[in-house]
Amino acid sequence: MAGTERSPGAAAEFLLRRHRWRPAEALPWLIAIGAYFAFPDYMALGTQILIGILFALSLDLILGYAGIVTLGHAAFFGTGAYAAGLLAARLGWGEPLSALLVAGACAALAGLVSGWVLLRYRGLTLLMLTLAAAIMLYELGNARADITGGFDGVTGIVVKPLFGRFQYDLYGHTYYLYALAVLFVMFLVARRIVYSPFGQALVGIRENLRRMQALGSPVHRRLVTIYTISAAMAGVAGGLFAQSNAFVTLSALGFERSATVLIMLILGGTGRLYGAFLGATIYMLLEDSLAKLSPEFWELGVGLVLVLTVLFARGGLLGLLEQAARRLRRWR
Amino acid sequence: MQHVLNVAVGLLLDGLAYGMILFIISVGLSVTMGLMGFVNLAHGAFAMAGGYVTVTLMSALGVPFLPALAGAFVIVGAASVAFERLLYARLYRANELDQVLFSIGLVFMAIAAFTYFYGPAPRPIRVPAYLSGSVDLGFRTLPAYRVFMVAVGAALVAALWFGFERTSLGAKIRAAVDNRHMAQSVGIHVDRLFTMTFALGSGLAALGGGLAVNLLGLTPTFAIQYLVFFLIVVAVGGLGSIRGAVVAALVLGITDNAGKYLYPAGGAFFIYAATIALLLLRPAGLYGRD
């Protein structure tokens, strides 16, 4: 039985080959750095895009890889945002990196607890549970306006200079580079996870839950693990959001944010890592220019794109690009 | 003491009327989701459309209130058949995520379209005089519209119960909800059944939307504003269960209404907490089947 002897090595070879960096993967980072020099006046928007990418990337881990459909991912973003915001505004903890760690840890705890309870369910029930849990958190924030500041939000968030040395300028150059560095680190973590055997197991769960259970894979534990990691990442994105905007309102927790991040990811393509980059960037650039011009047409456009994506382009924009590349290769 | 009683009766009646609206709008969603398992987040858009059709028929064409409601039921129900055949039918075998995204997309488009034509401001409705005053029941006077709402709701519950439990169409629907493949193999045309149910459900949603204008107001965002409540009614009641939808809608209507009055800051919190607790204990809802 040579096959059984060879297969573990072949599987490892397969994983290693996928894990290897491809030259094209440098592209988003080159663009991000290029944008820093090319559009110095748009750094505030750029920072928000980087935060959106990180948030969408965190969703991709659970939705794209593990197949967990959630309508309440903003709960973790908001938890992180409030953690970082309240630390700085109420406790005077202005050191940015440690505050981000706390933001991630708070969101991770929320993800661990809620995931452990909720991820035993599937389908419509899970959808409703994530939705209700996120709205419950929102209502809790609303009821405890003495802590969260209610609709006025947490203001007076003062962030100390990065590493005690880099001041923040009015145009957000420092925040941009800071967010970019955080995104890069988080991306390395995400990339490492999805190409690991653990990541393969998650894809297995996504594709066929029953078979993974029959194989003896600890499905629930794996789902909770990735859910917690994803929550932490969303929390870090929320923390960055609070620091760079210097305020947090309840909208950080709202259903709209959960829906928006879902749309960004779907637009870019799920289960592809870079879908989050493409989707968040295009969505936020278009939103910045079109939403102000005509809110109705923007909303109509978003709806139309969603419908068309579901009907004709299941892989999102990245999926379309992959198809086009495949066609081109065959044609040559 | 008299005052407390007045408040209690007022809250109960308001809550019942609100619950009836939730029931009328949600029941179609419950049955269609039970039939096809389609997660249709656009159901609220049919209710919103129904509200606008009612208001437009009344203000532009001078149609009286009750015929306008009937008009909304027929027009939206008929329009929904086109949606069902052309769009929804393509996604019956798709996964939940696709269905969620697709129907959210439809909601966005509906909100945008209605905002474009009607503007974002709330649309008023002028209900007839016999519904806008109060009725004297001898021992107590009550706001007429709410009494009317409860009466309409109760009549619809009775009609739906009869249709569901006592007619052959209802038996077919129940069979298909229980086991679609089995129903198909004994010769029930499930696809056609679904189209009919979808039209009926959307028509009812439109009727509920028309009835809701006077109580909840009407803006294009109605489609998404109450969506979570419709979904809670469906999930908590149990997919495809009319009895579940009645119970869940009335309990939700009464608690939400009382909560807003007695404990405005945190009332909504308890509704979601209770929903989660119930779904954790009974994932298929009160009267649903696993």
Coordinates of C-alpha atoms in Angstrom, one line a residue:
Chain A
M1 CA 0.0 0.0 0.0
A2 CA 2.3 2.7 -1.2
G3 CA -0.5 5.1 -1.5
T4 CA -1.2 5.2 2.3
E5 CA 2.4 5.8 3.0
R6 CA 2.8 8.5 0.4
S7 CA -0.5 10.4 1.2
P8 CA 0.6 12.1 4.4
G9 CA 3.6 13.5 2.7
A10 CA 1.5 14.5 -0.3
A11 CA -0.9 16.3 1.9
A12 CA 1.9 18.2 3.7
E13 CA 3.4 19.0 0.3
F14 CA 0.0 20.4 -0.8
L15 CA -0.3 22.6 2.3
L16 CA 3.2 23.8 1.9
R17 CA 2.8 24.7 -1.7
R18 CA -0.4 26.7 -0.9
H19 CA 1.4 28.4 2.0
R20 CA 4.2 29.6 -0.2
W21 CA 4.0 33.3 -1.1
R22 CA 3.1 34.2 -4.6
P23 CA 4.5 37.4 -6.2
A24 CA 1.1 38.8 -6.8
E25 CA 0.4 38.8 -3.1
A26 CA 2.7 41.8 -2.7
L27 CA 0.4 43.8 -4.8
P28 CA -2.1 45.1 -2.2
W29 CA 0.7 46.1 0.1
L30 CA 2.5 48.0 -2.7
I31 CA -0.7 49.7 -3.5
A32 CA -1.3 50.6 0.1
I33 CA 2.2 52.1 0.4
G34 CA 1.9 53.8 -2.9
A35 CA -1.4 55.4 -1.9
Y36 CA 0.4 56.8 1.1
F37 CA 2.6 58.8 -1.2
A38 CA 0.2 59.4 -4.0
F39 CA -2.9 60.7 -2.0
P40 CA -1.5 62.4 1.1
D41 CA -4.8 64.3 1.5
Y42 CA -7.0 61.2 1.7
M43 CA -5.3 59.4 4.6
A44 CA -8.4 59.6 6.8
L45 CA -10.4 57.7 4.2
G46 CA -7.5 55.4 3.6
T47 CA -7.3 54.6 7.3
Q48 CA -11.0 53.8 7.4
I49 CA -10.6 51.5 4.4
L50 CA -7.7 49.6 6.1
I51 CA -10.0 49.2 9.1
G52 CA -12.8 48.0 6.9
I53 CA -10.4 45.5 5.3
L54 CA -9.4 44.1 8.7
F55 CA -13.0 43.8 9.7
A56 CA -14.0 42.1 6.5
L57 CA -10.9 39.8 6.8
S58 CA -12.1 38.7 10.3
L59 CA -15.5 37.9 8.8
D60 CA -13.9 35.9 6.0
L61 CA -12.3 33.6 8.6
I62 CA -15.6 32.4 9.9
L63 CA -17.9 32.9 6.9
G64 CA -15.6 32.2 4.0
Y65 CA -13.6 29.4 5.6
A66 CA -15.7 27.9 8.4
G67 CA -19.1 28.6 6.7
I68 CA -20.6 30.2 9.8
V69 CA -23.3 32.6 8.6
T70 CA -23.7 35.5 11.0
L71 CA -25.7 38.6 11.0
G72 CA -24.1 40.0 14.2
H73 CA -20.4 40.4 13.5
A74 CA -20.6 44.1 14.4
A75 CA -21.0 43.0 18.0
F76 CA -17.3 42.3 18.2
F77 CA -16.3 45.3 16.3
G78 CA -18.3 47.4 18.7
T79 CA -17.0 45.6 21.7
G80 CA -13.4 46.4 20.6
A81 CA -14.3 50.0 19.8
Y82 CA -15.9 50.6 23.1
A83 CA -13.1 48.9 25.0
A84 CA -10.5 51.1 23.4
G85 CA -12.6 54.2 23.5
L86 CA -13.6 53.8 27.2
L87 CA -10.1 53.0 28.2
A88 CA -8.8 56.2 26.7
A89 CA -11.7 58.5 27.5
R90 CA -12.6 57.3 31.0
L91 CA -9.4 55.7 32.4
G92 CA -6.9 57.8 30.6
W93 CA -5.2 54.7 29.1
G94 CA -4.0 56.4 26.0
E95 CA -1.2 54.0 25.0
P96 CA -2.5 52.8 21.6
L97 CA -1.0 49.4 21.2
S98 CA -1.8 48.0 24.6
A99 CA -5.3 49.5 24.2
L100 CA -5.7 47.5 20.9
L101 CA -4.6 44.4 22.7
V102 CA -7.3 45.0 25.4
A103 CA -9.8 45.7 22.6
G104 CA -9.0 42.4 20.9
A105 CA -9.0 40.5 24.2
C106 CA -12.5 41.9 25.2
A107 CA -13.9 41.0 21.8
A108 CA -12.2 37.6 22.0
L109 CA -13.9 36.9 25.3
A110 CA -17.2 37.9 23.9
G111 CA -16.6 35.6 20.9
L112 CA -15.5 32.7 23.1
V113 CA -18.6 32.9 25.3
S114 CA -21.1 33.6 22.6
G115 CA -19.5 31.1 20.2
W116 CA -19.4 28.4 22.8
V117 CA -23.1 28.8 23.3
L118 CA -24.4 29.6 19.8
L119 CA -22.2 27.5 17.5
R120 CA -24.1 24.3 18.6
Y121 CA -26.9 25.6 16.4
R122 CA -27.1 25.8 12.6
G123 CA -29.2 27.3 9.8
L124 CA -31.9 29.7 10.5
T125 CA -31.6 29.3 14.3
L126 CA -28.0 30.3 14.2
L127 CA -28.8 33.2 12.0
M128 CA -31.5 34.4 14.3
L129 CA -29.3 33.9 17.4
T130 CA -26.4 35.9 16.1
L131 CA -28.8 38.6 15.0
A132 CA -30.6 38.7 18.3
A133 CA -27.4 38.6 20.3
A134 CA -25.9 41.5 18.5
I135 CA -29.1 43.6 18.8
M136 CA -29.3 42.7 22.5
L137 CA -25.8 44.1 22.9
Y138 CA -26.8 47.2 21.1
E139 CA -29.9 47.6 23.3
L140 CA -27.7 47.0 26.4
G141 CA -25.5 49.8 25.2
N142 CA -28.6 52.0 24.7
A143 CA -30.0 51.2 28.1
R144 CA -26.6 51.9 29.8
A145 CA -26.1 55.3 28.2
D146 CA -24.3 56.3 31.4
I147 CA -21.4 54.1 30.3
T148 CA -21.6 54.2 26.5
G149 CA -22.8 57.7 26.1
G150 CA -25.8 56.5 24.2
F151 CA -26.4 58.1 20.8
D152 CA -24.0 60.9 21.6
G153 CA -21.3 58.3 22.0
V154 CA -17.9 58.3 23.8
T155 CA -16.0 61.5 23.2
G156 CA -12.7 62.8 24.4
I157 CA -10.7 59.8 23.3
V158 CA -7.1 61.0 23.6
V159 CA -4.5 58.6 22.2
K160 CA -0.9 59.0 23.3
P161 CA 1.8 59.1 20.6
L162 CA 2.7 55.7 19.1
F163 CA 5.7 54.2 20.9
G164 CA 5.7 57.4 22.8
R165 CA 7.3 59.2 19.9
F166 CA 5.2 59.4 16.7
Q167 CA 2.6 62.2 17.0
Y168 CA -0.6 62.2 15.1
D169 CA -1.0 64.9 12.5
L170 CA -4.3 66.4 11.4
Y171 CA -4.2 64.5 8.1
G172 CA -4.0 61.1 9.7
H173 CA -0.6 60.0 8.1
T174 CA 0.5 58.3 11.3
Y175 CA -2.8 56.6 11.8
Y176 CA -2.7 55.3 8.2
L177 CA 0.7 53.7 8.7
Y178 CA -0.3 52.4 12.1
A179 CA -3.4 50.8 10.7
L180 CA -1.5 49.4 7.8
A181 CA 1.0 47.8 10.1
V182 CA -1.7 46.3 12.3
L183 CA -3.5 45.0 9.2
F184 CA -0.3 43.4 8.0
V185 CA 0.3 41.6 11.2
M186 CA -3.3 40.4 11.4
F187 CA -3.2 39.3 7.8
L188 CA -0.1 37.2 8.5
V189 CA -2.0 35.5 11.3
A190 CA -5.1 34.9 9.2
R191 CA -3.0 33.6 6.3
R192 CA -1.1 31.3 8.6
I193 CA -4.4 29.9 10.0
V194 CA -6.2 29.3 6.7
Y195 CA -3.3 27.4 5.1
S196 CA -2.7 25.3 8.2
P197 CA -4.2 21.8 8.8
F198 CA -6.6 23.6 11.2
G199 CA -7.7 25.8 8.3
Q200 CA -8.2 22.8 6.1
A201 CA -10.4 21.2 8.8
L202 CA -12.5 24.4 8.8
V203 CA -13.0 24.1 5.1
G204 CA -14.0 20.5 5.7
I205 CA -16.6 21.6 8.2
R206 CA -17.9 24.2 5.7
E207 CA -18.2 21.7 2.9
N208 CA -19.6 18.7 4.9
L209 CA -20.3 19.0 8.6
R210 CA -21.6 15.5 9.0
R211 CA -18.6 13.9 7.4
M212 CA -16.2 15.9 9.6
Q213 CA -18.2 14.7 12.6
A214 CA -18.0 11.2 11.4
L215 CA -14.3 11.5 10.9
G216 CA -14.0 12.4 14.6
S217 CA -13.0 16.0 14.0
P218 CA -13.8 18.1 17.1
V219 CA -16.1 20.3 15.1
H220 CA -17.6 22.4 17.9
R221 CA -14.2 23.2 19.5
R222 CA -12.7 24.1 16.1
L223 CA -15.6 26.4 15.3
V224 CA -15.4 28.1 18.7
T225 CA -11.6 28.5 18.2
I226 CA -11.9 30.3 14.8
Y227 CA -14.9 32.3 16.0
T228 CA -12.9 33.6 19.0
I229 CA -9.9 34.5 16.7
S230 CA -12.2 36.2 14.3
A231 CA -13.9 38.1 17.1
A232 CA -10.5 39.2 18.4
M233 CA -9.6 40.5 15.0
A234 CA -12.9 42.3 14.6
G235 CA -12.2 43.8 18.1
V236 CA -8.8 45.1 17.0
A237 CA -10.5 46.7 13.9
G238 CA -13.0 48.3 16.3
G239 CA -10.2 49.5 18.5
L240 CA -8.4 51.1 15.6
F241 CA -11.7 52.7 14.5
A242 CA -12.2 54.2 18.0
Q243 CA -8.6 55.5 18.1
S244 CA -8.5 57.0 14.6
N245 CA -12.0 58.7 14.9
A246 CA -11.5 59.8 18.5
F247 CA -15.2 58.9 19.2
V248 CA -17.4 55.8 19.3
T249 CA -21.2 55.8 19.0
L250 CA -23.7 53.0 19.2
S251 CA -23.6 52.7 15.4
A252 CA -20.3 50.8 15.9
L253 CA -22.5 47.9 17.2
G254 CA -25.5 48.3 14.9
F255 CA -27.0 45.9 12.5
E256 CA -26.1 48.1 9.6
R257 CA -22.4 47.6 10.3
S258 CA -22.9 43.8 10.3
A259 CA -24.7 44.0 7.0
T260 CA -22.2 46.3 5.5
V261 CA -19.2 44.2 6.3
L262 CA -21.0 41.2 4.9
I263 CA -21.7 43.1 1.7
M264 CA -18.0 44.2 1.4
L265 CA -16.8 40.6 1.8
I266 CA -19.4 39.2 -0.7
L267 CA -18.5 41.8 -3.2
G268 CA -14.8 41.0 -3.0
G269 CA -15.3 37.2 -2.7
T270 CA -15.4 34.9 0.3
G271 CA -12.9 32.3 1.3
R272 CA -10.1 34.0 -0.6
L273 CA -8.3 36.2 2.0
Y274 CA -7.9 39.0 -0.6
G275 CA -11.6 39.2 -1.2
A276 CA -11.8 41.4 1.9
F277 CA -9.1 43.7 0.5
L278 CA -10.8 44.2 -2.8
G279 CA -14.4 44.3 -1.5
A280 CA -13.8 46.8 1.4
T281 CA -11.7 49.1 -0.8
I282 CA -14.1 49.3 -3.7
Y283 CA -17.2 49.5 -1.5
M284 CA -15.8 52.3 0.7
L285 CA -14.3 54.2 -2.2
L286 CA -17.6 54.1 -4.0
E287 CA -19.5 54.9 -0.9
D288 CA -17.4 57.9 -0.3
S289 CA -18.1 59.4 -3.7
L290 CA -21.6 58.1 -4.5
A291 CA -23.4 57.9 -1.2
K292 CA -23.1 61.7 -0.8
L293 CA -24.1 62.4 -4.3
S294 CA -27.4 60.4 -4.2
P295 CA -28.2 58.2 -1.2
E296 CA -31.1 56.5 -3.0
F297 CA -29.1 55.5 -6.1
W298 CA -26.3 54.3 -3.8
E299 CA -28.7 52.1 -1.9
L300 CA -30.3 50.9 -5.2
G301 CA -26.8 50.1 -6.5
V302 CA -25.8 48.2 -3.4
G303 CA -29.0 46.1 -3.6
L304 CA -28.5 45.5 -7.3
V305 CA -24.9 44.4 -6.9
L306 CA -25.9 42.0 -4.1
V307 CA -28.7 40.4 -6.2
L308 CA -26.4 40.1 -9.2
T309 CA -23.6 38.7 -7.2
V310 CA -25.7 36.0 -5.7
L311 CA -27.3 35.1 -9.1
F312 CA -24.3 35.3 -11.4
A313 CA -21.0 35.8 -9.5
R314 CA -20.8 33.6 -6.5
G315 CA -17.1 34.2 -6.0
G316 CA -17.4 38.0 -6.0
L317 CA -15.1 40.3 -7.9
L318 CA -12.1 38.1 -7.1
G319 CA -14.0 35.1 -8.4
L320 CA -14.7 36.9 -11.6
L321 CA -11.0 37.8 -12.0
E322 CA -10.0 34.2 -11.4
Q323 CA -12.5 33.1 -14.1
A324 CA -11.3 35.6 -16.5
A325 CA -7.7 34.6 -15.9
R326 CA -8.6 31.0 -16.4
R327 CA -10.3 31.8 -19.7
L328 CA -7.3 33.8 -20.8
R329 CA -5.0 31.0 -20.1
R330 CA -7.1 28.5 -21.9
W331 CA -7.5 30.9 -24.9
R332 CA -3.7 31.3 -25.1
Chain B
M1 CA -56.6 52.0 41.3
Q2 CA -58.9 53.1 38.5
H3 CA -56.0 54.7 36.8
V4 CA -53.8 51.6 37.0
L5 CA -56.6 49.6 35.5
N6 CA -57.0 52.1 32.7
V7 CA -53.4 52.0 31.9
A8 CA -53.3 48.2 32.0
V9 CA -56.3 47.9 29.7
G10 CA -54.8 50.5 27.4
L11 CA -51.5 48.7 27.3
L12 CA -53.1 45.4 26.7
L13 CA -55.2 46.6 23.8
D14 CA -52.4 48.5 22.2
G15 CA -50.2 45.5 22.6
L16 CA -52.8 43.2 21.1
A17 CA -53.4 45.5 18.1
Y18 CA -49.6 45.7 17.5
G19 CA -49.3 41.9 17.9
M20 CA -52.1 41.4 15.4
I21 CA -50.2 43.5 12.9
L22 CA -47.0 41.5 13.5
F23 CA -49.1 38.3 13.0
I24 CA -50.7 39.4 9.8
I25 CA -47.4 40.4 8.3
S26 CA -45.3 37.5 9.6
V27 CA -47.7 34.5 9.0
G28 CA -47.0 34.4 5.3
L29 CA -43.3 34.4 6.0
S30 CA -43.6 31.6 8.4
V31 CA -45.5 29.4 6.0
T32 CA -43.3 30.1 3.0
M33 CA -40.1 29.6 5.1
G34 CA -41.6 26.3 6.4
L35 CA -42.4 25.2 2.9
M36 CA -39.2 26.0 1.1
G37 CA -36.8 26.9 3.8
F38 CA -36.2 30.1 2.0
V39 CA -34.8 32.8 4.3
N40 CA -36.7 35.8 2.9
L41 CA -35.5 39.0 4.5
A42 CA -37.5 40.9 1.9
H43 CA -40.8 40.0 3.4
G44 CA -41.0 43.4 5.2
A45 CA -40.6 45.1 1.8
F46 CA -44.0 43.6 0.7
A47 CA -45.6 45.0 3.9
M48 CA -44.0 48.4 3.2
A49 CA -45.2 48.2 -0.4
G50 CA -48.7 47.4 0.8
G51 CA -48.7 50.5 3.0
Y52 CA -47.8 52.7 0.1
V53 CA -50.3 51.1 -2.2
T54 CA -53.0 51.6 0.4
V55 CA -52.1 55.3 1.0
T56 CA -51.7 56.0 -2.7
L57 CA -55.1 54.4 -3.6
M58 CA -56.7 56.5 -1.0
S59 CA -55.1 59.8 -1.6
A60 CA -54.7 59.7 -5.4
L61 CA -57.7 57.8 -6.5
G62 CA -60.0 58.5 -3.6
V63 CA -60.6 54.8 -2.8
P64 CA -62.1 54.3 0.7
F65 CA -60.0 52.7 3.4
L66 CA -61.3 49.1 3.4
P67 CA -61.3 48.7 -0.5
A68 CA -57.8 50.2 -0.5
L69 CA -56.6 47.5 1.9
A70 CA -58.2 44.9 -0.3
G71 CA -56.4 46.5 -3.3
A72 CA -53.1 46.4 -1.5
F73 CA -53.6 42.7 -0.8
V74 CA -54.4 41.9 -4.4
I75 CA -51.9 44.1 -6.1
V76 CA -48.9 43.2 -4.0
G77 CA -49.9 39.5 -3.9
A78 CA -50.1 39.5 -7.7
A79 CA -46.8 41.4 -8.1
S80 CA -45.1 38.9 -5.7
V81 CA -45.9 36.1 -8.1
A82 CA -43.6 37.7 -10.6
F83 CA -40.8 38.0 -8.1
E84 CA -41.3 34.5 -7.0
R85 CA -41.2 33.0 -10.5
L86 CA -38.5 35.1 -11.9
L87 CA -36.1 35.5 -8.9
Y88 CA -36.8 33.5 -5.8
A89 CA -37.4 30.2 -7.7
R90 CA -33.7 30.3 -8.8
L91 CA -32.5 30.2 -5.3
Y92 CA -34.5 27.4 -3.6
R93 CA -31.6 25.1 -3.6
A94 CA -29.1 27.8 -2.7
N95 CA -27.6 28.0 0.8
E96 CA -28.9 30.3 3.5
L97 CA -26.1 32.9 2.9
D98 CA -27.1 33.3 -0.7
Q99 CA -30.8 33.7 0.2
V100 CA -30.0 36.2 3.0
L101 CA -27.8 38.3 0.7
F102 CA -30.2 38.1 -2.2
S103 CA -33.2 39.2 -0.1
I104 CA -31.3 41.9 1.7
G105 CA -30.3 43.2 -1.8
L106 CA -34.0 43.2 -2.7
V107 CA -34.8 45.2 0.5
F108 CA -32.2 47.8 -0.3
M109 CA -33.6 48.2 -3.8
A110 CA -37.1 48.4 -2.6
I111 CA -36.2 51.0 0.0
A112 CA -34.3 53.0 -2.6
A113 CA -37.1 52.8 -5.1
F114 CA -39.8 53.9 -2.7
T115 CA -37.7 56.7 -1.3
Y116 CA -37.1 57.9 -4.8
F117 CA -40.8 58.0 -5.6
Y118 CA -42.3 58.9 -2.2
G119 CA -39.5 60.6 -0.4
P120 CA -38.1 59.7 3.0
A121 CA -40.8 61.6 5.0
P122 CA -43.6 59.6 6.8
R123 CA -46.8 59.2 4.8
P124 CA -50.0 60.1 6.7
I125 CA -53.2 58.1 6.3
R126 CA -56.7 59.4 6.9
V127 CA -58.7 56.5 8.3
P128 CA -62.5 56.8 8.1
A129 CA -64.4 58.5 10.9
Y130 CA -65.9 55.3 12.3
L131 CA -62.3 54.0 12.9
S132 CA -60.7 57.2 14.2
G133 CA -62.8 57.9 17.3
S134 CA -63.5 55.6 20.2
V135 CA -66.1 53.0 20.8
D136 CA -68.3 52.8 23.8
L137 CA -68.6 49.3 25.1
G138 CA -71.0 50.3 27.8
F139 CA -68.6 49.9 30.8
R140 CA -65.6 51.4 29.0
T141 CA -64.6 53.4 25.9
L142 CA -61.8 52.1 23.8
P143 CA -59.9 53.6 20.8
A144 CA -61.8 52.3 17.8
Y145 CA -58.9 51.6 15.5
R146 CA -57.3 49.3 18.0
V147 CA -60.5 47.4 18.6
F148 CA -60.8 47.2 14.8
M149 CA -57.3 45.8 14.5
V150 CA -57.9 43.2 17.1
A151 CA -61.2 42.2 15.4
V152 CA -59.5 42.0 11.9
G153 CA -56.6 40.0 13.4
A154 CA -59.0 37.6 15.2
A155 CA -61.0 37.1 12.0
L156 CA -57.9 36.4 10.0
V157 CA -56.6 33.9 12.6
A158 CA -59.9 32.1 12.3
A159 CA -59.9 32.2 8.5
L160 CA -56.4 31.0 8.3
W161 CA -57.0 28.3 10.8
F162 CA -60.0 27.1 8.8
G163 CA -58.1 27.3 5.6
F164 CA -55.1 25.4 7.0
E165 CA -56.8 22.8 9.0
R166 CA -60.1 22.2 7.1
T167 CA -59.5 22.6 3.4
S168 CA -57.7 20.3 1.0
L169 CA -55.3 23.2 0.0
G170 CA -54.4 23.6 3.7
A171 CA -53.8 19.9 4.0
K172 CA -51.5 20.0 1.0
I173 CA -49.5 22.8 2.5
R174 CA -49.2 21.1 5.8
A175 CA -48.1 17.9 4.1
A176 CA -45.5 19.8 2.1
V177 CA -44.2 21.6 5.2
D178 CA -43.8 18.3 7.0
N179 CA -42.1 16.5 4.2
R180 CA -41.7 18.1 0.9
H181 CA -40.4 15.0 -0.9
M182 CA -43.1 12.8 0.4
A183 CA -45.7 15.3 -0.6
Q184 CA -44.2 15.5 -4.1
S185 CA -44.2 11.8 -4.5
V186 CA -47.9 11.5 -3.7
G187 CA -48.6 13.9 -6.5
I188 CA -48.8 17.3 -4.8
H189 CA -47.4 20.0 -7.1
V190 CA -45.2 21.6 -4.4
D191 CA -43.8 24.3 -6.7
R192 CA -47.2 25.6 -7.7
L193 CA -48.4 25.3 -4.1
F194 CA -45.4 27.4 -3.1
T195 CA -46.2 30.1 -5.6
M196 CA -49.8 30.3 -4.3
T197 CA -48.6 30.4 -0.7
F198 CA -46.0 33.0 -1.5
A199 CA -48.6 35.2 -3.2
L200 CA -51.0 34.8 -0.3
G201 CA -48.3 35.5 2.3
S202 CA -47.1 38.6 0.5
G203 CA -50.7 39.8 0.1
L204 CA -51.2 39.3 3.8
A205 CA -48.0 41.2 4.5
A206 CA -49.3 44.0 2.3
L207 CA -52.6 44.0 4.2
G208 CA -50.7 44.2 7.4
G209 CA -48.6 47.0 6.1
G210 CA -51.7 48.9 5.1
L211 CA -53.3 48.4 8.5
A212 CA -50.0 49.3 10.2
V213 CA -49.8 52.8 8.7
N214 CA -52.2 54.3 11.3
L215 CA -50.4 52.7 14.2
L216 CA -46.7 52.5 13.3
G217 CA -46.3 55.1 10.6
L218 CA -45.1 54.6 7.1
T219 CA -41.6 55.4 5.7
P220 CA -39.6 53.3 3.2
T221 CA -37.4 52.0 6.0
F222 CA -40.5 50.2 7.4
A223 CA -39.1 47.2 5.3
I224 CA -36.2 46.8 7.6
Q225 CA -37.3 48.6 10.8
Y226 CA -39.6 45.8 11.9
L227 CA -37.8 43.0 10.0
V228 CA -36.2 41.6 13.1
F229 CA -39.6 41.3 14.8
F230 CA -41.1 39.5 11.9
L231 CA -38.1 37.1 12.0
I232 CA -38.5 36.6 15.7
V233 CA -42.2 35.8 15.3
V234 CA -41.3 33.2 12.7
A235 CA -38.3 31.7 14.5
V236 CA -39.9 31.7 18.0
G237 CA -43.3 30.5 16.8
G238 CA -41.8 27.7 14.7
L239 CA -41.5 27.6 10.9
G240 CA -44.8 26.9 9.1
S241 CA -46.9 26.9 12.3
I242 CA -49.8 29.3 12.3
R243 CA -50.5 28.6 16.0
G244 CA -46.9 29.5 16.8
A245 CA -47.1 32.7 14.8
V246 CA -50.2 33.8 16.6
V247 CA -48.7 33.1 20.1
A248 CA -45.4 34.6 19.3
A249 CA -46.8 37.7 17.6
L250 CA -49.2 38.4 20.4
V251 CA -46.7 37.8 23.2
L252 CA -44.1 39.9 21.4
G253 CA -46.6 42.7 20.6
I254 CA -47.8 42.9 24.2
T255 CA -44.4 42.7 25.8
D256 CA -42.7 45.2 23.5
N257 CA -45.5 47.6 23.9
A258 CA -45.6 47.3 27.7
G259 CA -41.9 47.4 27.9
K260 CA -41.7 50.6 25.9
Y261 CA -44.1 52.2 28.3
L262 CA -43.0 50.8 31.6
Y263 CA -39.3 50.6 31.1
P264 CA -38.3 52.6 28.0
A265 CA -34.6 52.4 28.5
G266 CA -34.1 48.6 28.5
G267 CA -37.4 47.2 27.4
A268 CA -36.1 46.0 24.0
F269 CA -33.2 44.3 25.7
F270 CA -35.4 41.8 27.5
I271 CA -37.2 40.9 24.3
Y272 CA -34.0 39.9 22.6
A273 CA -32.7 38.1 25.7
A274 CA -36.0 36.2 25.9
T275 CA -35.8 35.3 22.2
I276 CA -32.3 34.0 22.6
A277 CA -33.2 32.0 25.7
L278 CA -36.2 30.4 24.0
L279 CA -34.2 29.6 20.8
L280 CA -31.4 28.0 22.9
L281 CA -33.9 25.8 24.6
R282 CA -36.1 25.1 21.5
P283 CA -34.1 25.7 18.4
A284 CA -37.1 24.9 16.2
G285 CA -39.3 27.4 18.0
L286 CA -42.4 26.8 20.1
Y287 CA -44.5 24.8 17.7
G288 CA -41.9 23.9 15.0
R289 CA -40.6 20.5 14.2
D290 CA -36.9 19.6 14.3

